[in-house]
C-alpha atoms as one frame of an Amber mdcrd trajectory, in Angstrom:
protein
 165.802 -42.202 155.291 167.898 -44.540 157.439 169.624 -43.508 160.214 172.892
 -44.449 161.326 174.200 -44.993 157.397 176.367 -42.824 155.147 176.115 -43.057
 151.541 178.216 -42.429 148.168 176.868 -41.478 144.902 178.620 -42.882 142.421
 178.713 -44.378 138.423 177.694 -47.909 138.346 180.604 -48.639 136.313 182.819
 -47.372 138.798 181.115 -49.408 141.415 181.273 -52.757 139.162 185.212 -52.181
 139.406 185.376 -51.711 142.571 183.925 -55.393 143.254 186.922 -56.505 141.539
 189.456 -54.869 143.804 187.699 -54.872 147.070 187.752 -50.842 147.156 186.357
 -47.801 145.830 189.057 -45.086 145.088 187.654 -42.223 143.387 189.447 -39.379
 141.999 189.268 -37.224 145.312 191.109 -40.253 147.213 194.539 -39.065 145.021
 193.783 -35.545 144.925 192.380 -34.423 148.231 193.071 -37.355 150.519 189.476
 -38.477 150.862 186.019 -39.895 149.464 183.250 -37.525 149.793 180.403 -39.341
 151.826 177.094 -37.755 152.617 174.042 -38.902 155.233 170.979 -39.683 153.076
 169.495 -36.067 153.696 172.598 -34.561 152.257 173.160 -36.691 148.942 170.918
 -34.445 146.840 173.616 -31.414 147.293 176.444 -33.395 145.756 174.105 -34.795
 143.070 172.850 -31.257 141.870 176.525 -29.898 141.825 178.183 -33.253 140.205
 175.352 -35.146 138.238 173.053 -32.479 137.251 170.135 -34.045 135.434 171.616
 -37.821 135.884 169.363 -40.404 136.703 171.624 -44.049 136.213 173.616 -43.456
 139.297 173.711 -45.492 142.751 174.014 -44.569 146.484 176.135 -47.169 147.879
 174.762 -47.624 151.642 177.751 -47.384 153.983 177.825 -48.748 157.434 180.326
 -46.595 159.221 181.403 -49.358 161.672 182.972 -51.360 158.827 184.670 -48.330
 157.567 188.759 -49.028 158.318 189.777 -45.648 157.533 188.815 -42.181 159.550
 186.126 -40.461 158.938 186.192 -36.330 159.698 183.222 -34.011 159.197 184.171
 -30.732 157.288 182.049 -27.663 156.034 180.516 -28.154 152.233 180.842 -25.689
 149.318 179.721 -22.542 148.681 176.282 -22.348 148.023 175.168 -25.494 150.381
 172.879 -24.699 153.367 174.604 -22.510 156.422 176.395 -24.759 158.539 175.812
 -28.075 156.940 179.032 -30.289 157.347 179.911 -33.578 155.310 181.787 -36.827
 156.588 184.908 -37.126 154.431 186.572 -40.910 154.155 190.267 -40.713 154.741
 191.101 -43.892 152.970 189.399 -45.914 150.662 185.771 -47.230 150.706 185.972
 -51.354 151.315 183.630 -52.654 149.410 182.712 -55.052 152.398 181.512 -51.631
 154.264 178.614 -51.291 151.423 175.636 -52.976 153.173 173.481 -52.269 149.760
 173.388 -50.257 146.163 170.467 -48.755 145.433 169.840 -46.898 142.030 169.485
 -43.141 142.679 166.629 -41.883 140.516 165.267 -38.179 141.803 162.794 -37.149
 142.671 161.773 -40.962 143.758 162.720 -41.592 147.553 165.160 -44.238 147.685
 164.864 -47.294 150.045 168.049 -47.683 152.186 167.993 -50.681 154.486 169.772
 -50.849 157.917 172.935 -53.111 158.144 171.028 -55.620 160.037 168.160 -55.362
 158.043 168.278 -58.970 155.717 165.093 -58.390 154.084 165.676 -54.874 153.154
 169.288 -55.591 151.874 168.062 -58.741 150.023 165.116 -56.672 148.582 167.522
 -54.101 147.627 170.102 -56.358 146.052 167.572 -58.070 143.600 165.833 -54.953
 142.485 168.998 -53.031 141.962 170.405 -55.940 139.751 167.076 -55.673 137.595
 167.360 -52.076 137.279 171.233 -51.479 136.618 171.056 -54.301 134.031 168.247
 -53.106 132.424 168.331 -51.637 128.565 165.557 -49.220 129.626 164.237 -48.214
 133.067 160.690 -46.197 133.189 159.077 -44.887 136.250 156.172 -45.958 137.071
 153.743 -45.670 140.763 155.426 -47.746 143.261 158.857 -48.153 141.271 160.020
 -48.886 137.793 159.548 -50.835 134.579 162.526 -52.776 133.232 162.795 -53.063
 129.883 165.182 -55.150 127.318 163.782 -55.749 123.974 166.805 -57.943 123.058
 165.017 -60.626 125.359 161.179 -60.686 124.844 160.879 -63.953 126.094 162.742
 -62.949 129.510 159.916 -61.776 132.148 162.348 -61.540 134.318 164.309 -58.713
 132.288 160.558 -57.133 130.940 158.402 -56.483 133.820 157.367 -53.899 136.750
 159.984 -53.773 139.866 157.823 -52.197 142.800 159.173 -51.626 145.799 156.610
 -48.922 147.464 152.787 -50.244 147.889 150.109 -49.417 145.328 146.837 -51.277
 144.689 145.685 -53.812 142.684 144.248 -51.859 140.345 147.360 -49.183 139.611
 149.560 -52.518 139.428 147.623 -53.917 136.543 147.011 -50.672 134.757 150.683
 -49.957 134.935 152.026 -53.185 133.559 149.147 -53.249 130.874 150.383 -49.773
 129.761 154.231 -50.269 129.503 153.322 -53.840 127.715 151.161 -52.574 124.874
 153.738 -49.843 124.479 156.362 -52.203 124.507 154.742 -55.033 122.740 155.421
 -57.372 125.518 153.848 -60.928 124.962 153.356 -61.159 128.906 152.189 -59.055
 131.999 154.804 -59.320 134.927 155.660 -57.301 138.059 157.811 -57.746 141.317
 155.588 -56.681 144.287 158.592 -56.071 147.190 157.047 -54.265 149.879 155.620
 -55.830 153.113 152.071 -55.882 153.273 151.801 -57.035 149.170 149.949 -60.625
 150.078 146.484 -58.575 149.410 147.465 -57.181 146.349 148.731 -60.472 144.757
 145.672 -62.448 145.900 143.521 -59.594 144.611 145.486 -59.901 141.067 144.831
 -63.671 141.191 140.748 -63.231 141.066 141.506 -61.092 137.870 143.032 -64.201
 136.122 146.762 -63.280 137.456 149.146 -65.769 138.830 150.902 -64.741 141.572
 154.099 -66.814 143.351 154.881 -66.243 146.768 158.594 -66.629 147.520 160.157
 -66.427 150.871 163.168 -64.731 151.243 165.961 -66.256 153.168 169.149 -65.591
 154.642 172.224 -66.514 157.158 175.531 -65.769 157.740 178.418 -66.733 155.393
 179.965 -68.320 158.468 179.923 -71.320 159.907 181.000 -73.353 156.836 179.258
 -76.150 155.675 181.301 -79.435 155.956 182.090 -81.651 153.255 183.436 -81.164
 149.729 183.531 -77.999 147.841 182.543 -77.639 144.214 184.763 -75.640 141.459
 184.440 -72.326 139.915 183.895 -72.450 136.277 183.127 -70.354 133.034 179.617
 -69.859 132.850 179.301 -71.132 129.372 180.556 -74.502 130.735 176.988 -74.565
 132.357 174.768 -73.544 129.490 174.119 -77.266 128.879 172.835 -77.881 132.067
 170.575 -74.605 132.089 169.261 -75.633 129.128 168.156 -79.354 129.886 166.566
 -77.659 132.558 164.733 -74.952 130.425 163.686 -77.810 128.256 162.309 -80.126
 131.126 160.370 -77.459 132.697 158.757 -74.975 130.114 155.225 -75.852 128.590
 155.521 -78.463 126.076 153.253 -76.401 123.921 155.961 -73.348 123.863 156.312
 -73.335 120.104 159.124 -71.629 119.761 161.041 -73.605 122.763 164.579 -72.792
 120.544 164.341 -69.315 120.703 163.020 -68.944 124.191 165.846 -71.235 125.678
 168.169 -69.351 123.775 167.198 -65.888 125.225 167.016 -67.235 128.754 170.576
 -68.472 128.467 171.672 -65.710 126.448 170.418 -62.949 128.893 172.785 -64.477
 131.860 175.935 -62.877 130.871 174.981 -59.251 131.632 174.450 -59.812 135.514
 178.330 -59.865 135.497 178.365 -56.442 134.421 176.776 -54.822 137.496 178.024
 -57.502 140.632 180.698 -59.992 140.819 179.439 -63.292 139.454 180.872 -66.913
 139.955 179.725 -69.889 138.705 180.097 -73.101 140.780 179.649 -76.541 139.491
 180.012 -80.414 140.101 180.871 -82.699 137.423 180.117 -86.256 136.618 182.055
 -87.858 134.166 183.431 -84.285 132.875 179.711 -83.162 132.320 178.486 -80.323
 134.712 175.359 -82.335 136.584 174.841 -79.691 139.578 175.668 -75.686 139.484
 174.521 -72.553 141.226 175.662 -68.968 141.333 176.786 -66.500 143.559 176.451
 -62.889 143.101 178.262 -60.535 145.238 177.223 -56.751 146.011 179.265 -55.258
 148.805 178.643 -56.919 151.846 175.632 -58.927 150.519 175.778 -61.951 148.564
 173.001 -63.956 146.485 172.800 -67.286 145.779 170.881 -68.052 142.861 170.379
 -70.503 139.890 170.785 -73.959 141.867 170.074 -76.680 139.815 171.084 -80.216
 139.875 170.154 -82.749 136.939 167.264 -85.354 138.356 169.487 -88.452 137.476
 172.302 -86.924 140.000 170.448 -85.920 142.725 170.594 -87.422 146.258 174.612
 -87.484 145.974 175.672 -84.056 147.861 176.031 -81.845 144.920 173.811 -79.283
 146.162 175.803 -79.109 149.426 179.406 -78.919 147.589 177.909 -76.016 145.765
 176.127 -74.272 148.229 179.407 -74.598 150.627 181.588 -73.221 148.001 179.301
 -70.265 147.578 179.362 -69.832 151.241 183.114 -69.924 151.407 183.673 -67.608
 148.508 180.874 -64.996 149.812 183.193 -64.680 152.977 186.228 -64.460 151.002
 184.878 -61.515 149.414 184.115 -59.656 152.828 180.353 -60.289 153.092 178.521
 -60.999 155.943 174.908 -61.989 154.652 174.064 -64.275 151.805 170.180 -64.109
 150.755 167.983 -66.548 148.484 164.788 -66.288 147.242 162.496 -69.780 147.250
 159.089 -71.032 146.500 156.787 -70.681 149.577 155.232 -73.781 148.510 158.314
 -75.842 147.112 160.175 -78.582 149.075 163.790 -76.426 148.491 162.672 -73.659
 151.170 163.260 -76.636 153.913 166.489 -77.808 152.119 167.633 -74.476 152.698
 166.515 -74.148 156.169 168.362 -77.134 157.005 171.471 -75.396 156.299 171.092
 -72.353 158.144 168.702 -69.909 156.050 166.323 -68.297 158.167 162.864 -66.869
 156.537 162.968 -63.452 156.838 160.468 -62.244 154.592 158.697 -62.663 151.648
 158.407 -61.191 147.710 155.635 -61.490 145.119 156.234 -62.314 141.329 152.687
 -61.469 139.701 152.137 -62.560 136.102 149.671 -63.083 133.000 149.617 -63.676
 129.284 146.747 -63.115 126.765 144.347 -62.690 129.506 145.212 -66.527 131.071
 147.235 -67.410 134.109 150.866 -68.304 133.044 152.081 -71.808 133.298 155.867
 -70.956 134.206 157.886 -68.197 136.068 160.939 -67.268 133.982
């Protein structure tokens, strides 16, 4: 468990609503005058009382130093261990005080990052979003499998998401078992623990494709100079996405139209679990550059940066990123994170704009016994 943080257990829908208002106000605040918090070691007690048997909840990881209301400790209820005392927040729980949102799936031990752990917070956001938006979640060694049969071509929505160390054989066997049962046309897993390099490289020796992603982070301040992109309805970006997917997917893709339709159609689900804003630059009324900011408490992720090749070199990327950083600061975020291919040029572009590498994750995949040609 993580020292120095408090936690609050809630329904994901209540948390998503709080992201729009800036604060979580559970019924206890109006009825009793406070929000129930716990230490990480205590949370199983209220979980058992209030949510028996539920495994679809989230733990809000709270930095006490960011709370604006007083925290007072009070005894528990009859049946709690003797002498146990719980922290009560006398005021709403601001979303800016929540440094991570972690799925609560007992008896699995949740990974709770410290407020100063940029890598831990980044991994928590990406793993949590995948879990919270999934149509189905299954336990596997080292983490979970996320499934969504509506989007079988989306490897991001049908894969293993592993946050605890397991060996390469376990990864391969677990993915194969889930894929066979679910009818996946591919094998895919995210390896998000320190030291996963050896497992990823061992899998490449068995025909898997392994992609190393650097995790990069920076504060929302200072702002980038220059003009800013505009916030747009996500549907206005679909044409840019479609052009990109059609350009980048293998030309041998027989069902390209269906693949592209699924990859675009899946995107709206992110806003059901985190606050999503699409930012874009137009030329002659057409969106030629866009990126996306996903806010989950005090942590924001910058995603899906894309500029038409013919429109590059005109500062559009800076305009989109600058707008995203502005918005993150406005939403109360102190940390903005992203992932970049460890072998490609964008990581250096982001480094020149204040992002520092804080760690890595690995994406491993295979299809029909052969290495894959693209990552989805």
